[in-house]
mmCIF file with all atom_site columns, C-alpha atoms and ligand atoms in Angstrom:
data_model
loop_
_atom_site.group_PDB
_atom_site.id
_atom_site.type_symbol
_atom_site.label_atom_id
_atom_site.label_alt_id
_atom_site.label_comp_id
_atom_site.label_asym_id
_atom_site.label_entity_id
_atom_site.label_seq_id
_atom_site.pdbx_PDB_ins_code
_atom_site.Cartn_x
_atom_site.Cartn_y
_atom_site.Cartn_z
_atom_site.occupancy
_atom_site.B_iso_or_equiv
_atom_site.pdbx_formal_charge
_atom_site.auth_seq_id
_atom_site.auth_comp_id
_atom_site.auth_asym_id
_atom_site.auth_atom_id
_atom_site.pdbx_PDB_model_num
ATOM   1   C  CA  . GLN A 1 1   ? 10.892  17.391  22.072  1.00 45.00 ? 287 GLN A CA  1
ATOM   2   C  CA  . ALA A 1 2   ? 12.790  14.101  21.940  1.00 50.00 ? 288 ALA A CA  1
ATOM   3   C  CA  . LYS A 1 3   ? 10.136  11.208  22.019  1.00 54.00 ? 289 LYS A CA  1
ATOM   4   C  CA  . SER A 1 4   ? 10.683  8.374   23.652  1.00 58.00 ? 290 SER A CA  1
ATOM   5   C  CA  . LYS A 1 5   ? 12.251  5.426   22.374  1.00 76.00 ? 291 LYS A CA  1
ATOM   6   C  CA  . PHE A 1 6   ? 10.837  2.682   24.587  1.00 86.00 ? 292 PHE A CA  1
ATOM   7   C  CA  . PRO A 1 7   ? 8.288   1.145   23.483  1.00 89.00 ? 293 PRO A CA  1
ATOM   8   C  CA  . GLN A 1 8   ? 4.955   1.692   24.804  1.00 89.00 ? 294 GLN A CA  1
ATOM   9   C  CA  . ARG A 1 9   ? 3.103   -1.431  24.473  1.00 93.00 ? 295 ARG A CA  1
ATOM   10  C  CA  . THR A 1 10  ? 3.850   -4.861  23.126  1.00 95.00 ? 296 THR A CA  1
ATOM   11  C  CA  . PHE A 1 11  ? 1.477   -6.313  20.214  1.00 96.00 ? 297 PHE A CA  1
ATOM   12  C  CA  . LYS A 1 12  ? 1.200   -9.980  19.528  1.00 94.00 ? 298 LYS A CA  1
ATOM   13  C  CA  . VAL A 1 13  ? 1.530   -10.566 15.507  1.00 96.00 ? 299 VAL A CA  1
ATOM   14  C  CA  . ILE A 1 14  ? 0.756   -13.853 14.132  1.00 93.00 ? 300 ILE A CA  1
ATOM   15  C  CA  . LEU A 1 15  ? 2.229   -14.761 10.743  1.00 94.00 ? 301 LEU A CA  1
ATOM   16  C  CA  . ALA A 1 16  ? -0.174  -17.436 8.959   1.00 92.00 ? 302 ALA A CA  1
ATOM   17  C  CA  . GLY A 1 17  ? -0.524  -19.140 5.528   1.00 93.00 ? 303 GLY A CA  1
ATOM   18  C  CA  . ASP A 1 18  ? 0.303   -22.201 3.747   1.00 92.00 ? 304 ASP A CA  1
ATOM   19  C  CA  . ALA A 1 19  ? 3.679   -23.338 3.926   1.00 90.00 ? 305 ALA A CA  1
ATOM   20  C  CA  . ALA A 1 20  ? 6.337   -22.115 1.475   1.00 92.00 ? 306 ALA A CA  1
ATOM   21  C  CA  . VAL A 1 21  ? 4.598   -18.530 1.201   1.00 95.00 ? 307 VAL A CA  1
ATOM   22  C  CA  . GLY A 1 22  ? 7.232   -16.915 2.622   1.00 95.00 ? 308 GLY A CA  1
ATOM   23  C  CA  . LYS A 1 23  ? 6.250   -16.016 6.366   1.00 94.00 ? 309 LYS A CA  1
ATOM   24  C  CA  . THR A 1 24  ? 9.701   -16.923 7.726   1.00 91.00 ? 310 THR A CA  1
ATOM   25  C  CA  . THR A 1 25  ? 11.785  -14.975 4.926   1.00 94.00 ? 311 THR A CA  1
ATOM   26  C  CA  . PHE A 1 26  ? 9.305   -11.856 5.807   1.00 96.00 ? 312 PHE A CA  1
ATOM   27  C  CA  . ILE A 1 27  ? 10.465  -12.092 9.546   1.00 94.00 ? 313 ILE A CA  1
ATOM   28  C  CA  . GLU A 1 28  ? 13.890  -12.177 8.567   1.00 91.00 ? 314 GLU A CA  1
ATOM   29  C  CA  . ARG A 1 29  ? 13.892  -9.758  6.239   1.00 94.00 ? 315 ARG A CA  1
ATOM   30  C  CA  . VAL A 1 30  ? 12.127  -7.619  8.918   1.00 93.00 ? 316 VAL A CA  1
ATOM   31  C  CA  . CYS A 1 31  ? 14.575  -8.356  11.892  1.00 89.00 ? 317 CYS A CA  1
ATOM   32  C  CA  . ASN A 1 32  ? 17.989  -8.696  10.152  1.00 82.00 ? 318 ASN A CA  1
ATOM   33  C  CA  . GLY A 1 33  ? 17.372  -6.259  7.106   1.00 78.00 ? 319 GLY A CA  1
ATOM   34  C  CA  . VAL A 1 34  ? 18.553  -9.235  4.554   1.00 73.00 ? 320 VAL A CA  1
ATOM   35  C  CA  . PHE A 1 35  ? 16.742  -11.927 2.505   1.00 76.00 ? 321 PHE A CA  1
ATOM   36  C  CA  . VAL A 1 36  ? 17.745  -15.646 3.774   1.00 73.00 ? 322 VAL A CA  1
ATOM   37  C  CA  . SER A 1 37  ? 17.210  -17.812 0.586   1.00 70.00 ? 323 SER A CA  1
ATOM   38  C  CA  . ASN A 1 38  ? 17.655  -21.162 2.070   1.00 66.00 ? 324 ASN A CA  1
ATOM   39  C  CA  . LEU A 1 39  ? 15.779  -21.152 5.474   1.00 64.00 ? 325 LEU A CA  1
ATOM   40  C  CA  . SER A 1 40  ? 14.931  -24.588 6.752   1.00 60.00 ? 326 SER A CA  1
ATOM   41  C  CA  . SER A 1 41  ? 11.147  -24.971 6.676   1.00 57.00 ? 327 SER A CA  1
ATOM   42  C  CA  . THR A 1 42  ? 11.253  -25.885 10.072  1.00 53.00 ? 328 THR A CA  1
ATOM   43  C  CA  . ILE A 1 43  ? 13.918  -23.467 11.572  1.00 53.00 ? 329 ILE A CA  1
ATOM   44  C  CA  . GLY A 1 44  ? 12.213  -20.596 13.552  1.00 49.00 ? 330 GLY A CA  1
ATOM   45  C  CA  . VAL A 1 45  ? 12.270  -19.261 17.154  1.00 50.00 ? 331 VAL A CA  1
ATOM   46  C  CA  . ASP A 1 46  ? 8.897   -18.877 18.678  1.00 75.00 ? 332 ASP A CA  1
ATOM   47  C  CA  . PHE A 1 47  ? 8.914   -15.124 17.870  1.00 85.00 ? 333 PHE A CA  1
ATOM   48  C  CA  . ARG A 1 48  ? 11.058  -11.991 17.020  1.00 89.00 ? 334 ARG A CA  1
ATOM   49  C  CA  . VAL A 1 49  ? 10.538  -8.302  18.162  1.00 92.00 ? 335 VAL A CA  1
ATOM   50  C  CA  . LYS A 1 50  ? 10.445  -5.513  15.702  1.00 94.00 ? 336 LYS A CA  1
ATOM   51  C  CA  . THR A 1 51  ? 10.106  -2.043  17.138  1.00 94.00 ? 337 THR A CA  1
ATOM   52  C  CA  . ILE A 1 52  ? 8.575   0.398   15.286  1.00 94.00 ? 338 ILE A CA  1
ATOM   53  C  CA  . GLU A 1 53  ? 7.760   4.362   15.283  1.00 93.00 ? 339 GLU A CA  1
ATOM   54  C  CA  . LEU A 1 54  ? 4.322   5.471   14.624  1.00 91.00 ? 340 LEU A CA  1
ATOM   55  C  CA  . ASP A 1 55  ? 3.700   9.206   14.878  1.00 84.00 ? 341 ASP A CA  1
ATOM   56  C  CA  . ASP A 1 56  ? 3.770   9.476   17.983  1.00 82.00 ? 342 ASP A CA  1
ATOM   57  C  CA  . LYS A 1 57  ? 4.932   7.030   19.820  1.00 90.00 ? 343 LYS A CA  1
ATOM   58  C  CA  . CYS A 1 58  ? 6.945   3.698   19.517  1.00 93.00 ? 344 CYS A CA  1
ATOM   59  C  CA  . ILE A 1 59  ? 5.658   0.211   19.570  1.00 95.00 ? 345 ILE A CA  1
ATOM   60  C  CA  . ALA A 1 60  ? 7.049   -3.660  19.686  1.00 95.00 ? 346 ALA A CA  1
ATOM   61  C  CA  . LEU A 1 61  ? 5.691   -6.139  17.754  1.00 96.00 ? 347 LEU A CA  1
ATOM   62  C  CA  . GLN A 1 62  ? 6.171   -9.789  18.817  1.00 95.00 ? 348 GLN A CA  1
ATOM   63  C  CA  . LEU A 1 63  ? 6.340   -11.706 15.306  1.00 95.00 ? 349 LEU A CA  1
ATOM   64  C  CA  . TRP A 1 64  ? 5.318   -15.500 15.911  1.00 92.00 ? 350 TRP A CA  1
ATOM   65  C  CA  . ASP A 1 65  ? 6.314   -17.815 13.602  1.00 87.00 ? 351 ASP A CA  1
ATOM   66  C  CA  . THR A 1 66  ? 4.780   -21.291 12.693  1.00 80.00 ? 352 THR A CA  1
ATOM   67  C  CA  . ALA A 1 67  ? 7.683   -23.246 12.565  1.00 69.00 ? 353 ALA A CA  1
ATOM   68  C  CA  . GLY A 1 68  ? 6.373   -25.605 9.849   1.00 65.00 ? 354 GLY A CA  1
ATOM   69  C  CA  . GLN A 1 69  ? 3.368   -26.644 11.704  1.00 69.00 ? 355 GLN A CA  1
ATOM   70  C  CA  . GLU A 1 70  ? 1.065   -24.915 8.870   1.00 70.00 ? 356 GLU A CA  1
ATOM   71  C  CA  . ARG A 1 71  ? 2.217   -27.962 6.573   1.00 66.00 ? 357 ARG A CA  1
ATOM   72  C  CA  . PHE A 1 72  ? 0.100   -30.322 8.691   1.00 62.00 ? 358 PHE A CA  1
ATOM   73  C  CA  . ARG A 1 73  ? -2.576  -27.533 8.850   1.00 58.00 ? 359 ARG A CA  1
ATOM   74  C  CA  . SER A 1 74  ? -2.463  -28.033 12.920  1.00 57.00 ? 360 SER A CA  1
ATOM   75  C  CA  . LEU A 1 75  ? -2.080  -24.744 13.762  1.00 63.00 ? 361 LEU A CA  1
ATOM   76  C  CA  . THR A 1 76  ? -3.885  -24.809 17.165  1.00 67.00 ? 362 THR A CA  1
ATOM   77  C  CA  . LYS A 1 77  ? -6.376  -22.182 18.612  1.00 70.00 ? 363 LYS A CA  1
ATOM   78  C  CA  . SER A 1 78  ? -3.777  -21.893 21.303  1.00 76.00 ? 364 SER A CA  1
ATOM   79  C  CA  . TYR A 1 79  ? -1.727  -20.281 18.472  1.00 78.00 ? 365 TYR A CA  1
ATOM   80  C  CA  . PHE A 1 80  ? -3.812  -17.387 17.958  1.00 83.00 ? 366 PHE A CA  1
ATOM   81  C  CA  . ARG A 1 81  ? -4.996  -16.679 21.501  1.00 82.00 ? 367 ARG A CA  1
ATOM   82  C  CA  . ARG A 1 82  ? -4.427  -13.681 22.942  1.00 87.00 ? 368 ARG A CA  1
ATOM   83  C  CA  . ALA A 1 83  ? -3.135  -12.388 19.307  1.00 93.00 ? 369 ALA A CA  1
ATOM   84  C  CA  . ASP A 1 84  ? -3.819  -8.497  18.439  1.00 96.00 ? 370 ASP A CA  1
ATOM   85  C  CA  . GLY A 1 85  ? -3.227  -8.785  14.678  1.00 96.00 ? 371 GLY A CA  1
ATOM   86  C  CA  . VAL A 1 86  ? -2.474  -11.026 11.642  1.00 96.00 ? 372 VAL A CA  1
ATOM   87  C  CA  . ILE A 1 87  ? -0.428  -10.823 8.824   1.00 97.00 ? 373 ILE A CA  1
ATOM   88  C  CA  . LEU A 1 88  ? -2.129  -13.517 6.890   1.00 96.00 ? 374 LEU A CA  1
ATOM   89  C  CA  . MET A 1 89  ? 0.291   -14.278 3.593   1.00 97.00 ? 375 MET A CA  1
ATOM   90  C  CA  . TYR A 1 90  ? -0.186  -15.945 0.297   1.00 97.00 ? 376 TYR A CA  1
ATOM   91  C  CA  . ASP A 1 91  ? 2.439   -16.647 -2.547  1.00 96.00 ? 377 ASP A CA  1
ATOM   92  C  CA  . VAL A 1 92  ? 1.065   -14.418 -5.617  1.00 95.00 ? 378 VAL A CA  1
ATOM   93  C  CA  . THR A 1 93  ? 2.921   -17.288 -8.043  1.00 92.00 ? 379 THR A CA  1
ATOM   94  C  CA  . ASN A 1 94  ? 0.769   -20.173 -6.626  1.00 92.00 ? 380 ASN A CA  1
ATOM   95  C  CA  . GLU A 1 95  ? -2.933  -20.127 -6.402  1.00 93.00 ? 381 GLU A CA  1
ATOM   96  C  CA  . ARG A 1 96  ? -3.549  -22.562 -3.912  1.00 94.00 ? 382 ARG A CA  1
ATOM   97  C  CA  . THR A 1 97  ? -2.011  -20.898 -1.114  1.00 95.00 ? 383 THR A CA  1
ATOM   98  C  CA  . PHE A 1 98  ? -4.484  -17.710 -2.270  1.00 96.00 ? 384 PHE A CA  1
ATOM   99  C  CA  . VAL A 1 99  ? -7.657  -20.539 -2.379  1.00 96.00 ? 385 VAL A CA  1
ATOM   100 C  CA  . SER A 1 100 ? -6.488  -21.091 1.419   1.00 93.00 ? 386 SER A CA  1
ATOM   101 C  CA  . ILE A 1 101 ? -6.658  -17.718 2.500   1.00 95.00 ? 387 ILE A CA  1
ATOM   102 C  CA  . ARG A 1 102 ? -10.874 -17.994 3.418   1.00 94.00 ? 388 ARG A CA  1
ATOM   103 C  CA  . GLN A 1 103 ? -9.889  -20.951 5.598   1.00 91.00 ? 389 GLN A CA  1
ATOM   104 C  CA  . TRP A 1 104 ? -6.850  -19.334 7.206   1.00 91.00 ? 390 TRP A CA  1
ATOM   105 C  CA  . ILE A 1 105 ? -9.383  -16.397 7.773   1.00 93.00 ? 391 ILE A CA  1
ATOM   106 C  CA  . GLN A 1 106 ? -12.191 -18.623 9.570   1.00 90.00 ? 392 GLN A CA  1
ATOM   107 C  CA  . ASN A 1 107 ? -9.351  -20.511 11.513  1.00 88.00 ? 393 ASN A CA  1
ATOM   108 C  CA  . VAL A 1 108 ? -8.142  -16.812 12.698  1.00 90.00 ? 394 VAL A CA  1
ATOM   109 C  CA  . GLU A 1 109 ? -11.589 -15.718 13.456  1.00 90.00 ? 395 GLU A CA  1
ATOM   110 C  CA  . GLU A 1 110 ? -12.501 -18.863 15.551  1.00 88.00 ? 396 GLU A CA  1
ATOM   111 C  CA  . SER A 1 111 ? -9.196  -18.905 17.236  1.00 86.00 ? 397 SER A CA  1
ATOM   112 C  CA  . ALA A 1 112 ? -8.618  -15.273 18.423  1.00 85.00 ? 398 ALA A CA  1
ATOM   113 C  CA  . GLY A 1 113 ? -11.289 -14.549 20.573  1.00 82.00 ? 399 GLY A CA  1
ATOM   114 C  CA  . LYS A 1 114 ? -11.472 -10.912 19.583  1.00 87.00 ? 400 LYS A CA  1
ATOM   115 C  CA  . LYS A 1 115 ? -12.190 -8.818  16.609  1.00 91.00 ? 401 LYS A CA  1
ATOM   116 C  CA  . ILE A 1 116 ? -8.621  -8.290  15.235  1.00 95.00 ? 402 ILE A CA  1
ATOM   117 C  CA  . PRO A 1 117 ? -6.880  -6.623  12.420  1.00 97.00 ? 403 PRO A CA  1
ATOM   118 C  CA  . ILE A 1 118 ? -5.820  -8.933  9.659   1.00 97.00 ? 404 ILE A CA  1
ATOM   119 C  CA  . ILE A 1 119 ? -3.349  -7.817  6.933   1.00 98.00 ? 405 ILE A CA  1
ATOM   120 C  CA  . LEU A 1 120 ? -3.852  -9.867  3.875   1.00 98.00 ? 406 LEU A CA  1
ATOM   121 C  CA  . CYS A 1 121 ? -0.427  -9.988  2.227   1.00 98.00 ? 407 CYS A CA  1
ATOM   122 C  CA  . GLY A 1 122 ? 0.559   -11.205 -1.504  1.00 97.00 ? 408 GLY A CA  1
ATOM   123 C  CA  . ASN A 1 123 ? 4.194   -12.079 -1.184  1.00 97.00 ? 409 ASN A CA  1
ATOM   124 C  CA  . LYS A 1 124 ? 6.806   -12.433 -3.486  1.00 95.00 ? 410 LYS A CA  1
ATOM   125 C  CA  . ILE A 1 125 ? 5.497   -9.364  -5.697  1.00 94.00 ? 411 ILE A CA  1
ATOM   126 C  CA  . ASP A 1 126 ? 9.363   -9.381  -7.155  1.00 91.00 ? 412 ASP A CA  1
ATOM   127 C  CA  . LEU A 1 127 ? 8.294   -12.468 -9.472  1.00 90.00 ? 413 LEU A CA  1
ATOM   128 C  CA  . ARG A 1 128 ? 5.265   -10.506 -11.216 1.00 78.00 ? 414 ARG A CA  1
ATOM   129 C  CA  . GLU A 1 129 ? 7.902   -9.885  -14.269 1.00 67.00 ? 415 GLU A CA  1
ATOM   130 C  CA  . GLU A 1 130 ? 7.863   -13.859 -14.533 1.00 68.00 ? 416 GLU A CA  1
ATOM   131 C  CA  . LEU A 1 131 ? 4.463   -13.746 -13.687 1.00 61.00 ? 417 LEU A CA  1
ATOM   132 C  CA  . TYR A 1 132 ? 3.628   -11.630 -17.075 1.00 63.00 ? 418 TYR A CA  1
ATOM   133 C  CA  . LYS A 1 133 ? 5.335   -14.763 -19.124 1.00 63.00 ? 419 LYS A CA  1
ATOM   134 C  CA  . GLY A 1 134 ? 2.428   -16.860 -18.557 1.00 56.00 ? 420 GLY A CA  1
ATOM   135 C  CA  . ALA A 1 135 ? 2.846   -18.604 -14.963 1.00 57.00 ? 421 ALA A CA  1
ATOM   136 C  CA  . THR A 1 136 ? -0.473  -18.907 -12.718 1.00 61.00 ? 422 THR A CA  1
ATOM   137 C  CA  . CYS A 1 137 ? -0.690  -15.902 -10.603 1.00 85.00 ? 423 CYS A CA  1
ATOM   138 C  CA  . VAL A 1 138 ? -3.023  -14.169 -8.556  1.00 92.00 ? 424 VAL A CA  1
ATOM   139 C  CA  . ASN A 1 139 ? -3.492  -10.715 -9.693  1.00 91.00 ? 425 ASN A CA  1
ATOM   140 C  CA  . LYS A 1 140 ? -3.854  -7.696  -7.568  1.00 93.00 ? 426 LYS A CA  1
ATOM   141 C  CA  . GLU A 1 141 ? -7.510  -6.879  -7.885  1.00 94.00 ? 427 GLU A CA  1
ATOM   142 C  CA  . ASP A 1 142 ? -8.686  -10.551 -6.732  1.00 95.00 ? 428 ASP A CA  1
ATOM   143 C  CA  . GLY A 1 143 ? -6.404  -10.121 -3.399  1.00 97.00 ? 429 GLY A CA  1
ATOM   144 C  CA  . LYS A 1 144 ? -7.990  -6.783  -3.107  1.00 97.00 ? 430 LYS A CA  1
ATOM   145 C  CA  . LYS A 1 145 ? -11.713 -7.834  -3.327  1.00 98.00 ? 431 LYS A CA  1
ATOM   146 C  CA  . LEU A 1 146 ? -10.920 -10.882 -1.197  1.00 98.00 ? 432 LEU A CA  1
ATOM   147 C  CA  . ALA A 1 147 ? -9.596  -8.412  1.417   1.00 98.00 ? 433 ALA A CA  1
ATOM   148 C  CA  . ARG A 1 148 ? -12.673 -6.373  1.210   1.00 98.00 ? 434 ARG A CA  1
ATOM   149 C  CA  . GLN A 1 149 ? -14.847 -9.285  1.489   1.00 97.00 ? 435 GLN A CA  1
ATOM   150 C  CA  . CYS A 1 150 ? -12.889 -10.400 4.440   1.00 95.00 ? 436 CYS A CA  1
ATOM   151 C  CA  . GLY A 1 151 ? -12.919 -6.990  6.114   1.00 95.00 ? 437 GLY A CA  1
ATOM   152 C  CA  . ALA A 1 152 ? -9.012  -7.312  6.096   1.00 97.00 ? 438 ALA A CA  1
ATOM   153 C  CA  . PHE A 1 153 ? -6.308  -4.676  4.993   1.00 98.00 ? 439 PHE A CA  1
ATOM   154 C  CA  . PHE A 1 154 ? -4.449  -5.782  1.674   1.00 98.00 ? 440 PHE A CA  1
ATOM   155 C  CA  . ILE A 1 155 ? -0.805  -5.355  0.616   1.00 98.00 ? 441 ILE A CA  1
ATOM   156 C  CA  . GLU A 1 156 ? 1.699   -6.782  -1.990  1.00 97.00 ? 442 GLU A CA  1
ATOM   157 C  CA  . THR A 1 157 ? 5.413   -7.379  -0.506  1.00 97.00 ? 443 THR A CA  1
ATOM   158 C  CA  . SER A 1 158 ? 8.794   -8.878  -1.387  1.00 96.00 ? 444 SER A CA  1
ATOM   159 C  CA  . PRO A 1 159 ? 11.280  -9.754  1.528   1.00 96.00 ? 445 PRO A CA  1
ATOM   160 C  CA  . LYS A 1 160 ? 13.279  -10.432 -1.314  1.00 95.00 ? 446 LYS A CA  1
ATOM   161 C  CA  . THR A 1 161 ? 13.684  -6.685  -2.158  1.00 95.00 ? 447 THR A CA  1
ATOM   162 C  CA  . GLY A 1 162 ? 12.276  -5.412  0.557   1.00 96.00 ? 448 GLY A CA  1
ATOM   163 C  CA  . TYR A 1 163 ? 9.273   -4.141  -0.846  1.00 96.00 ? 449 TYR A CA  1
ATOM   164 C  CA  . ASN A 1 164 ? 6.252   -2.910  1.551   1.00 97.00 ? 450 ASN A CA  1
ATOM   165 C  CA  . VAL A 1 165 ? 7.582   -4.976  3.889   1.00 97.00 ? 451 VAL A CA  1
ATOM   166 C  CA  . ASP A 1 166 ? 7.814   -2.488  6.380   1.00 96.00 ? 452 ASP A CA  1
ATOM   167 C  CA  . THR A 1 167 ? 4.922   -0.724  5.261   1.00 97.00 ? 453 THR A CA  1
ATOM   168 C  CA  . ALA A 1 168 ? 2.623   -4.071  5.998   1.00 98.00 ? 454 ALA A CA  1
ATOM   169 C  CA  . LEU A 1 169 ? 4.163   -3.918  9.607   1.00 97.00 ? 455 LEU A CA  1
ATOM   170 C  CA  . LEU A 1 170 ? 3.457   0.396   10.197  1.00 97.00 ? 456 LEU A CA  1
ATOM   171 C  CA  . LEU A 1 171 ? -0.282  -0.488  8.679   1.00 97.00 ? 457 LEU A CA  1
ATOM   172 C  CA  . LEU A 1 172 ? -1.049  -3.126  10.997  1.00 98.00 ? 458 LEU A CA  1
ATOM   173 C  CA  . GLY A 1 173 ? 0.587   -1.500  13.998  1.00 97.00 ? 459 GLY A CA  1
ATOM   174 C  CA  . ARG A 1 174 ? -1.632  1.827   13.081  1.00 96.00 ? 460 ARG A CA  1
ATOM   175 C  CA  . GLU A 1 175 ? -4.711  -0.389  13.215  1.00 96.00 ? 461 GLU A CA  1
ATOM   176 C  CA  . MET A 1 176 ? -3.410  -2.532  16.231  1.00 96.00 ? 462 MET A CA  1
ATOM   177 C  CA  . SER A 1 177 ? -3.145  1.060   18.372  1.00 94.00 ? 463 SER A CA  1
ATOM   178 C  CA  . SER A 1 178 ? -6.048  2.499   17.034  1.00 91.00 ? 464 SER A CA  1
ATOM   179 C  CA  . MET A 1 179 ? -8.269  -0.473  18.547  1.00 85.00 ? 465 MET A CA  1
ATOM   180 C  CA  . GLU A 1 180 ? -6.872  -0.007  22.000  1.00 71.00 ? 466 GLU A CA  1
HETATM 181 P  P1  . LIG B 2 .   ? 7.287   -20.338 4.847   1.00 56.74 ? 237 LIG B P1  1
HETATM 182 O  O1  . LIG B 2 .   ? 7.143   -21.580 5.218   1.00 56.74 ? 237 LIG B O1  1
HETATM 183 O  O2  . LIG B 2 .   ? 5.913   -19.375 4.552   1.00 56.74 ? 237 LIG B O2  1
HETATM 184 O  O3  . LIG B 2 .   ? 8.074   -19.749 5.939   1.00 56.74 ? 237 LIG B O3  1
HETATM 185 O  O4  . LIG B 2 .   ? 8.096   -19.876 3.760   1.00 56.74 ? 237 LIG B O4  1
HETATM 186 P  P2  . LIG B 2 .   ? 9.785   -19.443 3.742   1.00 56.74 ? 237 LIG B P2  1
HETATM 187 O  O5  . LIG B 2 .   ? 10.026  -18.151 4.370   1.00 56.74 ? 237 LIG B O5  1
HETATM 188 O  O6  . LIG B 2 .   ? 10.390  -20.829 4.132   1.00 56.74 ? 237 LIG B O6  1
HETATM 189 O  O7  . LIG B 2 .   ? 9.627   -19.309 2.331   1.00 56.74 ? 237 LIG B O7  1
HETATM 190 C  C1  . LIG B 2 .   ? 9.908   -20.406 1.090   1.00 56.74 ? 237 LIG B C1  1
HETATM 191 C  C2  . LIG B 2 .   ? 10.551  -20.123 -0.129  1.00 56.74 ? 237 LIG B C2  1
HETATM 192 O  O8  . LIG B 2 .   ? 10.332  -18.559 -0.891  1.00 56.74 ? 237 LIG B O8  1
HETATM 193 C  C3  . LIG B 2 .   ? 12.035  -19.772 0.249   1.00 56.74 ? 237 LIG B C3  1
HETATM 194 O  O9  . LIG B 2 .   ? 12.827  -20.472 -0.891  1.00 56.74 ? 237 LIG B O9  1
HETATM 195 C  C4  . LIG B 2 .   ? 12.415  -18.315 0.146   1.00 56.74 ? 237 LIG B C4  1
HETATM 196 O  O10 . LIG B 2 .   ? 13.288  -18.117 -0.243  1.00 56.74 ? 237 LIG B O10 1
HETATM 197 C  C5  . LIG B 2 .   ? 11.222  -17.893 -0.895  1.00 56.74 ? 237 LIG B C5  1
HETATM 198 N  N1  . LIG B 2 .   ? 10.842  -16.448 -0.734  1.00 56.74 ? 237 LIG B N1  1
HETATM 199 C  C6  . LIG B 2 .   ? 10.062  -16.252 0.243   1.00 56.74 ? 237 LIG B C6  1
HETATM 200 N  N2  . LIG B 2 .   ? 10.078  -14.715 -0.070  1.00 56.74 ? 237 LIG B N2  1
HETATM 201 C  C7  . LIG B 2 .   ? 10.098  -14.575 -1.324  1.00 56.74 ? 237 LIG B C7  1
HETATM 202 C  C8  . LIG B 2 .   ? 10.127  -12.947 -2.356  1.00 56.74 ? 237 LIG B C8  1
HETATM 203 O  O11 . LIG B 2 .   ? 10.157  -12.217 -1.414  1.00 56.74 ? 237 LIG B O11 1
HETATM 204 N  N3  . LIG B 2 .   ? 10.338  -13.350 -3.437  1.00 56.74 ? 237 LIG B N3  1
HETATM 205 C  C9  . LIG B 2 .   ? 11.008  -14.475 -3.778  1.00 56.74 ? 237 LIG B C9  1
HETATM 206 N  N4  . LIG B 2 .   ? 11.750  -14.709 -5.044  1.00 56.74 ? 237 LIG B N4  1
HETATM 207 N  N5  . LIG B 2 .   ? 11.137  -15.418 -3.165  1.00 56.74 ? 237 LIG B N5  1
HETATM 208 C  C10 . LIG B 2 .   ? 10.947  -15.517 -2.009  1.00 56.74 ? 237 LIG B C10 1
HETATM 209 MG MG1 . LIG B 2 .   ? 8.437   -20.653 7.855   1.00 56.74 ? 238 LIG B MG1 1
#
């Protein structure tokens, strides 16, 4: 029996995290299948839609981008309103963006109005090779530990290579579906 390709439900997914961690690049990779290396920081429509297939159904994810407001730490409560899930991103080569995560989690919890799944995403993992050469980095164990403490899921991704990008969405899609 052929399964329906028409999405049975649409979920609102918020991308959050400090400026330059790779949120817009992540959305571009997901929706266009390419790595775009020179996006303007303020570029971005409100959201893009990505349809994914879970085991028995098809769902649509509305991926909301911040269009640069995160630079001023001014993501308002309304930005998270009616969100069904969050991808909270830091840059594994930039420890400051990891330190900000607790604040972002608090921001999400205060604004979302209900308990929603959060995927903590250590991004730009393709740079790991360079990290071993001595640059500041956030290691995987620290990421996992923070996720556990915050009740979030954890994954490392790279929109540059495409690594784990679809897996992150599947993980979130599954969690959001199971909260119905
Ligand atoms: P945003 O401010 O969170 O939306 O970040 P952007 O998507 O604008 O990305 C900031 C910078 O990081 C850009 O120069 C991107 O090309 C770069 N970038 C994003 N993702 C990756 C990645 O997976 N690997 C590498 N090496 N660079 C990335
Ligand atoms: Mg952006």
